[in-house]
């Protein structure tokens, strides 16, 4: 008997290159110099540094939380990023869920949206999925802490619905100076757009001061949605907690979608997250100092290998995007960078992320937020690979 129900055509969407790469290739026995986060703390370290005692854990009632997040964790996030206004905080399963909930709610078909080039895949996916008109802010337009005024003026025009950016940028580490942020905010406000601000690695800066959340900095004069996470600079990727800072009305409008997906977080996770947020200066400070030492070592490594690799030194975050000169030769196929990374992985147990994950097939994401010994060992393996590969050819 035939099925009387109407059949829908199914369009199979490929997974993001970045997530698929890690799914296939990340193993515990590697030198992982690919990550855009710092190396994770153990729970023992977190308990000691954040003052989480056995009595605190035993007192947790394993009941439901609430849609916007428990009051303790929301207030802790708000005190650091939202001038104390907990009504502007939505606590989520990583910043990926915050991105999904808010962009699915904010954007409409036909909206004109400016999206920064090479941005985290989710930030570009939802505008396309919503049927928006997407204009790209070129990576080359961001230099020396400023967005080129001509590019900014031509892209952020009246009627633009949203401008989606990530500073410090993952993977390049390019970021804005305070003056550059001021210029961007003024352009977005004048256009009547929403500034969508991904601040996943904002707490680690190398050239200028750490940028404040634009919503807290400019208040009602600028409409903003910003994202944060414990996964990058806090060293807590396994906690899977992120947040959005936005107008309370927009946050409430995400509830129908959240009610049909994840509902809320665990109270156990919220307690750990709250204590970690209250200890942010210590958690981030230790890892930021380590990343600074790694960056100094990387700076010397790049100078020694300038015949093989070129780069723009990162201004924030813990990742860089070096470009292999061999892959810039005319006629080099786009997939060559993936072959290079697989060869490095097989021969030297060293992991990088190919630039195809970011639409830039001549380079790789190289992370310098890991432990110093492993980072230096991974760079040594990369050096041996590149020198040997060059000699072989």
Short mmCIF file of C-alpha atoms in Angstrom, two decimals:
data_model
loop_
_atom_site.label_atom_id
_atom_site.label_comp_id
_atom_site.label_asym_id
_atom_site.label_seq_id
_atom_site.Cartn_x
_atom_site.Cartn_y
_atom_site.Cartn_z
CA UNK A 1 0.00 0.00 0.00
CA UNK A 2 1.39 3.38 -1.00
CA UNK A 3 2.02 6.07 1.61
CA UNK A 4 -0.71 8.76 1.18
CA UNK A 5 1.30 11.45 2.95
CA UNK A 6 2.87 14.13 0.73
CA UNK A 7 6.59 13.63 0.24
CA UNK A 8 9.00 16.48 0.90
CA UNK A 9 12.21 16.87 -1.02
CA UNK A 10 15.11 16.49 1.40
CA UNK A 11 18.17 18.65 0.93
CA UNK A 12 21.11 17.14 2.76
CA UNK A 13 23.34 19.82 4.24
CA UNK A 14 26.99 18.99 4.80
CA UNK A 15 28.35 19.52 8.32
CA UNK A 16 30.67 22.51 8.87
CA UNK A 17 34.25 21.77 7.83
CA UNK A 18 35.55 22.79 11.27
CA UNK A 19 33.35 20.41 13.27
CA UNK A 20 33.82 17.55 10.84
CA UNK A 21 37.60 18.01 10.94
CA UNK A 22 37.67 17.66 14.72
CA UNK A 23 35.20 14.78 14.65
CA UNK A 24 37.50 12.83 12.35
CA UNK A 25 40.94 13.80 13.56
CA UNK A 26 41.07 14.99 17.18
CA UNK A 27 42.66 12.41 19.48
CA UNK A 28 44.22 12.64 22.94
CA UNK A 29 47.67 11.48 21.75
CA UNK A 30 48.30 14.47 19.45
CA UNK A 31 50.12 17.75 19.68
CA UNK A 32 47.03 19.90 19.27
CA UNK A 33 48.14 23.36 18.13
CA UNK A 34 44.85 24.01 16.36
CA UNK A 35 42.53 25.25 19.11
CA UNK A 36 41.10 28.75 19.48
CA UNK A 37 40.83 28.31 23.25
CA UNK A 38 43.18 27.96 26.18
CA UNK A 39 43.93 24.54 27.60
CA UNK A 40 41.24 23.32 29.99
CA UNK A 41 41.35 23.20 33.75
CA UNK A 42 40.62 20.04 35.70
CA UNK A 43 37.61 20.00 38.00
CA UNK A 44 39.97 19.72 40.98
CA UNK A 45 41.61 22.96 39.90
CA UNK A 46 38.24 24.64 39.44
CA UNK A 47 36.98 23.52 42.84
CA UNK A 48 40.08 24.93 44.54
CA UNK A 49 40.33 28.18 42.57
CA UNK A 50 36.60 28.92 42.69
CA UNK A 51 35.98 27.79 46.25
CA UNK A 52 33.52 25.01 45.45
CA UNK A 53 33.30 22.79 48.52
CA UNK A 54 31.64 19.45 49.10
CA UNK A 55 28.85 21.16 51.04
CA UNK A 56 28.12 23.41 48.03
CA UNK A 57 27.74 20.40 45.77
CA UNK A 58 25.69 18.45 48.28
CA UNK A 59 23.25 21.36 48.70
CA UNK A 60 22.29 21.41 45.03
CA UNK A 61 18.70 20.30 44.44
CA UNK A 62 18.62 18.45 41.13
CA UNK A 63 15.48 20.21 39.97
CA UNK A 64 14.66 22.09 36.79
CA UNK A 65 16.21 25.49 36.22
CA UNK A 66 14.44 28.31 34.31
CA UNK A 67 14.42 29.33 30.66
CA UNK A 68 16.64 32.39 30.97
CA UNK A 69 19.07 30.77 33.43
CA UNK A 70 19.22 30.64 37.20
CA UNK A 71 19.40 33.95 39.03
CA UNK A 72 22.89 33.32 40.42
CA UNK A 73 24.65 32.65 37.13
CA UNK A 74 22.72 35.40 35.31
CA UNK A 75 23.69 37.97 37.91
CA UNK A 76 27.34 36.88 37.85
CA UNK A 77 27.48 37.29 34.06
CA UNK A 78 25.59 40.58 34.22
CA UNK A 79 27.95 42.02 36.82
CA UNK A 80 30.89 41.42 34.51
CA UNK A 81 29.41 42.14 31.08
CA UNK A 82 26.05 43.93 31.33
CA UNK A 83 26.45 46.65 33.97
CA UNK A 84 24.63 44.42 36.47
CA UNK A 85 21.40 44.10 34.47
CA UNK A 86 20.55 40.38 34.76
CA UNK A 87 17.38 40.84 32.68
CA UNK A 88 19.67 41.24 29.65
CA UNK A 89 21.27 37.80 30.14
CA UNK A 90 20.26 34.47 28.57
CA UNK A 91 22.33 31.46 29.73
CA UNK A 92 22.69 28.71 27.13
CA UNK A 93 24.35 25.43 26.21
CA UNK A 94 27.50 27.07 24.86
CA UNK A 95 27.46 30.22 22.79
CA UNK A 96 26.39 28.12 19.80
CA UNK A 97 22.91 27.81 21.30
CA UNK A 98 22.86 31.52 22.11
CA UNK A 99 23.66 32.25 18.45
CA UNK A 100 20.97 29.87 17.23
CA UNK A 101 18.23 31.14 19.54
CA UNK A 102 18.82 34.83 19.00
CA UNK A 103 19.56 34.89 15.25
CA UNK A 104 16.63 32.60 14.49
CA UNK A 105 14.44 35.03 16.41
CA UNK A 106 16.00 38.28 15.18
CA UNK A 107 16.36 37.75 11.42
CA UNK A 108 13.69 37.68 8.70
CA UNK A 109 13.75 36.74 4.99
CA UNK A 110 15.02 39.62 2.91
CA UNK A 111 16.84 41.37 5.78
CA UNK A 112 20.11 42.95 4.71
CA UNK A 113 22.86 41.57 6.98
CA UNK A 114 26.58 42.35 6.97
CA UNK A 115 28.70 39.36 8.01
CA UNK A 116 32.44 39.48 8.65
CA UNK A 117 34.53 37.26 6.37
CA UNK A 118 35.92 34.01 7.80
CA UNK A 119 33.63 34.16 10.80
CA UNK A 120 32.55 31.21 12.98
CA UNK A 121 30.29 29.07 10.81
CA UNK A 122 27.09 29.43 12.88
CA UNK A 123 27.20 33.22 12.64
CA UNK A 124 27.08 33.04 8.85
CA UNK A 125 24.74 30.06 8.64
CA UNK A 126 21.65 31.54 10.25
CA UNK A 127 21.43 34.67 8.06
CA UNK A 128 21.68 32.48 4.95
CA UNK A 129 19.20 29.97 6.36
CA UNK A 130 16.74 32.79 7.11
CA UNK A 131 16.89 33.99 3.52
CA UNK A 132 18.70 37.24 4.29
CA UNK A 133 20.61 39.33 1.79
CA UNK A 134 24.18 38.83 3.01
CA UNK A 135 26.96 41.36 2.39
CA UNK A 136 30.51 40.38 3.36
CA UNK A 137 32.88 42.56 5.36
CA UNK A 138 36.28 41.59 3.86
CA UNK A 139 39.03 40.48 6.21
CA UNK A 140 41.41 42.93 4.52
CA UNK A 141 39.17 45.84 5.58
CA UNK A 142 40.13 45.28 9.23
CA UNK A 143 43.64 46.58 9.87
CA UNK A 144 45.47 48.33 12.70
CA UNK A 145 42.40 48.30 14.93
CA UNK A 146 40.08 50.00 12.44
CA UNK A 147 37.59 48.96 9.80
CA UNK A 148 38.38 50.81 6.59
CA UNK A 149 35.98 53.79 6.61
CA UNK A 150 35.16 53.40 2.92
CA UNK A 151 34.28 49.72 3.36
CA UNK A 152 32.28 50.48 6.49
CA UNK A 153 30.31 53.24 4.76
CA UNK A 154 29.54 51.16 1.70
CA UNK A 155 28.43 48.10 3.66
CA UNK A 156 26.59 49.47 6.70
CA UNK A 157 23.90 51.45 4.93
CA UNK A 158 20.44 52.65 6.04
CA UNK A 159 18.03 49.73 6.16
CA UNK A 160 20.70 47.23 7.19
CA UNK A 161 19.12 44.91 9.76
CA UNK A 162 22.24 43.56 11.46
CA UNK A 163 26.04 43.69 11.39
CA UNK A 164 27.63 40.45 12.62
CA UNK A 165 31.26 40.57 13.72
CA UNK A 166 33.71 38.63 15.88
CA UNK A 167 36.53 40.46 17.71
CA UNK A 168 39.15 39.27 18.38
CA UNK A 169 38.56 37.40 15.16
CA UNK A 170 38.75 33.61 15.13
CA UNK A 171 41.02 32.45 13.51
CA UNK A 172 43.16 35.48 12.59
CA UNK A 173 43.32 37.28 15.94
CA UNK A 174 42.62 40.64 14.28
CA UNK A 175 40.67 42.98 16.53
CA UNK A 176 39.55 46.58 17.02
CA UNK A 177 41.06 49.34 19.07
CA UNK A 178 38.68 51.30 21.32
CA UNK A 179 38.57 53.95 18.60
CA UNK A 180 37.78 51.32 15.99
CA UNK A 181 34.90 49.98 18.07
CA UNK A 182 33.59 53.53 18.52
CA UNK A 183 33.56 54.06 14.74
CA UNK A 184 31.81 50.73 14.12
CA UNK A 185 29.19 51.44 16.79
CA UNK A 186 28.50 54.89 15.32
CA UNK A 187 28.02 53.47 11.82
CA UNK A 188 25.70 50.70 13.04
CA UNK A 189 23.62 53.09 15.14
CA UNK A 190 23.30 55.57 12.28
CA UNK A 191 22.10 52.80 9.94
CA UNK A 192 19.49 51.68 12.50
CA UNK A 193 20.99 48.18 12.57
CA UNK A 194 21.67 45.72 15.39
CA UNK A 195 25.33 45.08 16.23
CA UNK A 196 25.73 41.32 16.72
CA UNK A 197 28.99 41.01 18.65
CA UNK A 198 30.71 37.65 19.17
CA UNK A 199 33.14 38.18 22.04
CA UNK A 200 34.24 34.57 22.59
CA UNK A 201 37.91 35.51 23.08
CA UNK A 202 37.52 39.18 24.00
CA UNK A 203 39.10 38.74 27.45
CA UNK A 204 42.59 38.11 26.00
CA UNK A 205 44.14 41.12 24.27
CA UNK A 206 47.72 41.64 23.08
CA UNK A 207 47.83 45.07 21.44
CA UNK A 208 45.04 47.18 22.91
CA UNK A 209 42.96 46.97 26.05
CA UNK A 210 40.21 44.38 26.42
CA UNK A 211 37.09 45.68 24.69
CA UNK A 212 33.99 46.14 26.82
CA UNK A 213 30.65 44.69 25.77
CA UNK A 214 29.21 47.29 23.33
CA UNK A 215 25.77 47.10 24.94
CA UNK A 216 27.20 48.05 28.32
CA UNK A 217 29.50 50.63 26.75
CA UNK A 218 26.95 52.51 24.63
CA UNK A 219 23.66 51.68 26.35
CA UNK A 220 20.33 52.36 24.60
CA UNK A 221 22.04 54.42 21.88
CA UNK A 222 23.13 51.16 20.23
CA UNK A 223 21.03 48.03 19.77
CA UNK A 224 23.20 45.00 20.44
CA UNK A 225 23.25 41.24 20.79
CA UNK A 226 26.51 39.86 22.15
CA UNK A 227 27.77 36.38 22.89
CA UNK A 228 30.18 34.94 25.43
CA UNK A 229 31.34 31.49 26.45
CA UNK A 230 33.30 29.61 29.08
CA UNK A 231 34.89 27.53 26.30
CA UNK A 232 37.65 29.86 25.10
CA UNK A 233 39.42 32.14 27.58
CA UNK A 234 38.05 30.56 30.78
CA UNK A 235 39.51 27.11 30.04
CA UNK A 236 36.17 25.37 30.59
CA UNK A 237 35.05 24.03 27.18
CA UNK A 238 33.56 20.89 28.73
CA UNK A 239 31.21 22.93 30.90
CA UNK A 240 29.24 23.80 27.73
CA UNK A 241 27.91 27.11 29.04
CA UNK A 242 27.56 30.31 27.05
CA UNK A 243 25.36 33.37 27.13
CA UNK A 244 23.73 36.13 25.14
CA UNK A 245 23.45 39.74 26.26
CA UNK A 246 20.52 41.48 24.58
CA UNK A 247 17.31 43.41 25.01
CA UNK A 248 15.01 41.49 27.39
CA UNK A 249 12.23 41.55 24.83
CA UNK A 250 14.39 39.70 22.29
CA UNK A 251 15.45 37.17 24.93
CA UNK A 252 11.84 36.45 25.85
CA UNK A 253 11.03 36.00 22.18
CA UNK A 254 13.52 33.09 22.05
CA UNK A 255 11.54 31.06 24.61
CA UNK A 256 9.15 29.34 22.15
CA UNK A 257 12.17 27.89 20.32
CA UNK A 258 14.00 26.98 23.50
CA UNK A 259 10.85 25.39 24.95
CA UNK A 260 10.98 22.95 22.05
CA UNK A 261 14.70 22.20 22.26
CA UNK A 262 16.91 22.36 25.38
CA UNK A 263 14.60 24.12 27.88
CA UNK A 264 17.35 25.14 30.39
CA UNK A 265 20.64 24.15 32.01
CA UNK A 266 21.38 21.83 34.92
CA UNK A 267 21.57 23.49 38.37
CA UNK A 268 24.86 21.64 38.94
CA UNK A 269 26.35 23.20 35.80
CA UNK A 270 24.95 26.61 36.74
CA UNK A 271 26.62 26.50 40.16
CA UNK A 272 30.03 25.71 38.66
CA UNK A 273 29.52 28.41 36.02
CA UNK A 274 28.51 31.01 38.61
CA UNK A 275 31.57 30.35 40.77
CA UNK A 276 33.82 30.37 37.69
CA UNK A 277 32.39 33.71 36.57
CA UNK A 278 33.03 35.17 40.02
CA UNK A 279 36.64 33.91 39.73
CA UNK A 280 37.08 35.07 36.13
CA UNK A 281 40.07 37.30 36.76
CA UNK A 282 42.08 34.43 38.21
CA UNK A 283 40.99 31.80 35.67
CA UNK A 284 41.54 34.02 32.66
CA UNK A 285 44.64 35.73 34.04
CA UNK A 286 46.64 32.51 34.40
CA UNK A 287 45.80 31.34 30.90
CA UNK A 288 46.28 34.79 29.33
CA UNK A 289 49.79 34.98 30.79
CA UNK A 290 50.60 31.54 29.40
CA UNK A 291 49.22 32.51 25.99
CA UNK A 292 51.41 35.62 26.06
CA UNK A 293 54.52 33.50 26.59
CA UNK A 294 53.44 31.15 23.81
CA UNK A 295 52.86 34.09 21.48
CA UNK A 296 56.37 35.37 22.14
CA UNK A 297 57.74 31.94 21.22
CA UNK A 298 55.54 31.82 18.13
CA UNK A 299 56.79 35.24 17.07
CA UNK A 300 60.36 33.92 17.05
CA UNK A 301 59.29 30.74 15.26
CA UNK A 302 57.61 32.72 12.51
CA UNK A 303 60.72 34.83 12.00
CA UNK A 304 62.81 31.67 11.62
CA UNK A 305 60.40 30.25 9.02
CA UNK A 306 59.53 33.36 7.03
CA UNK A 307 60.74 31.66 3.86
CA UNK A 308 57.93 29.11 4.26
CA UNK A 309 55.17 30.93 6.16
CA UNK A 310 53.82 34.47 6.42
CA UNK A 311 51.39 35.91 8.98
CA UNK A 312 49.79 38.94 10.55
CA UNK A 313 50.54 38.82 14.23
CA UNK A 314 47.31 38.36 16.24
CA UNK A 315 46.14 41.34 18.27
CA UNK A 316 43.86 39.34 20.56
CA UNK A 317 42.63 35.84 21.33
CA UNK A 318 44.79 32.73 21.19
CA UNK A 319 44.82 31.81 17.51
CA UNK A 320 46.69 32.99 14.45
CA UNK A 321 46.22 32.32 10.75
CA UNK A 322 49.58 31.74 9.08
CA UNK A 323 49.64 31.28 5.31
CA UNK A 324 51.92 28.72 3.67
CA UNK A 325 53.80 30.28 0.79
CA UNK A 326 53.79 27.00 -1.15
CA UNK A 327 49.99 27.02 -1.21
CA UNK A 328 49.91 30.50 -2.77
CA UNK A 329 51.53 29.29 -5.99
CA UNK A 330 49.32 29.55 -9.09
CA UNK A 331 47.41 26.39 -9.84
CA UNK A 332 47.44 25.05 -6.27
CA UNK A 333 44.10 23.26 -5.74
CA UNK A 334 41.89 24.42 -2.82
CA UNK A 335 42.12 21.03 -1.15
CA UNK A 336 45.92 21.16 -0.94
CA UNK A 337 45.83 22.65 2.56
CA UNK A 338 43.79 19.72 3.84
CA UNK A 339 46.28 17.28 2.30
CA UNK A 340 49.10 19.18 3.97
CA UNK A 341 47.37 19.05 7.37
CA UNK A 342 46.65 15.33 7.00
CA UNK A 343 50.26 14.66 6.08
CA UNK A 344 51.43 16.59 9.16
CA UNK A 345 48.99 14.65 11.31
CA UNK A 346 50.09 11.26 9.97
CA UNK A 347 53.83 11.88 10.11
CA UNK A 348 54.16 14.08 13.19
CA UNK A 349 50.97 13.59 15.26
CA UNK A 350 50.40 17.36 15.11
CA UNK A 351 46.97 18.88 14.51
CA UNK A 352 46.12 22.11 12.68
CA UNK A 353 42.78 23.23 11.21
CA UNK A 354 42.87 23.80 7.44
CA UNK A 355 41.84 27.21 6.17
CA UNK A 356 39.04 25.65 4.13
CA UNK A 357 37.07 25.76 7.40
CA UNK A 358 37.19 29.55 7.12
CA UNK A 359 37.05 30.05 3.36
CA UNK A 360 40.81 30.72 3.09
CA UNK A 361 42.54 27.66 1.58
CA UNK A 362 46.13 28.95 1.73
CA UNK A 363 46.38 29.04 5.52
CA UNK A 364 45.68 27.20 8.75
CA UNK A 365 44.40 27.99 12.21
CA UNK A 366 47.25 27.72 14.66
CA UNK A 367 46.33 27.99 18.32
CA UNK A 368 48.78 29.18 20.98
CA UNK A 369 46.57 28.86 24.07
CA UNK A 370 47.69 25.39 25.11
CA UNK A 371 50.24 24.28 27.67
CA UNK A 372 53.69 25.67 26.97
CA UNK A 373 55.55 22.36 26.71
CA UNK A 374 53.07 20.80 24.30
CA UNK A 375 52.83 24.00 22.26
CA UNK A 376 56.58 24.19 21.79
CA UNK A 377 56.75 20.47 20.97
CA UNK A 378 53.98 20.89 18.38
CA UNK A 379 55.79 23.81 16.74
CA UNK A 380 58.99 21.76 16.63
CA UNK A 381 57.12 18.97 14.86
CA UNK A 382 55.62 21.47 12.41
CA UNK A 383 59.08 22.88 11.74
CA UNK A 384 60.53 19.43 11.03
CA UNK A 385 57.61 18.67 8.74
CA UNK A 386 57.89 21.88 6.72
CA UNK A 387 61.67 21.69 6.39
CA UNK A 388 61.55 18.03 5.43
CA UNK A 389 58.70 18.60 2.99
CA UNK A 390 60.55 21.48 1.38
CA UNK A 391 63.76 19.46 1.04
CA UNK A 392 61.88 16.51 -0.39
CA UNK A 393 60.37 18.62 -3.11
#
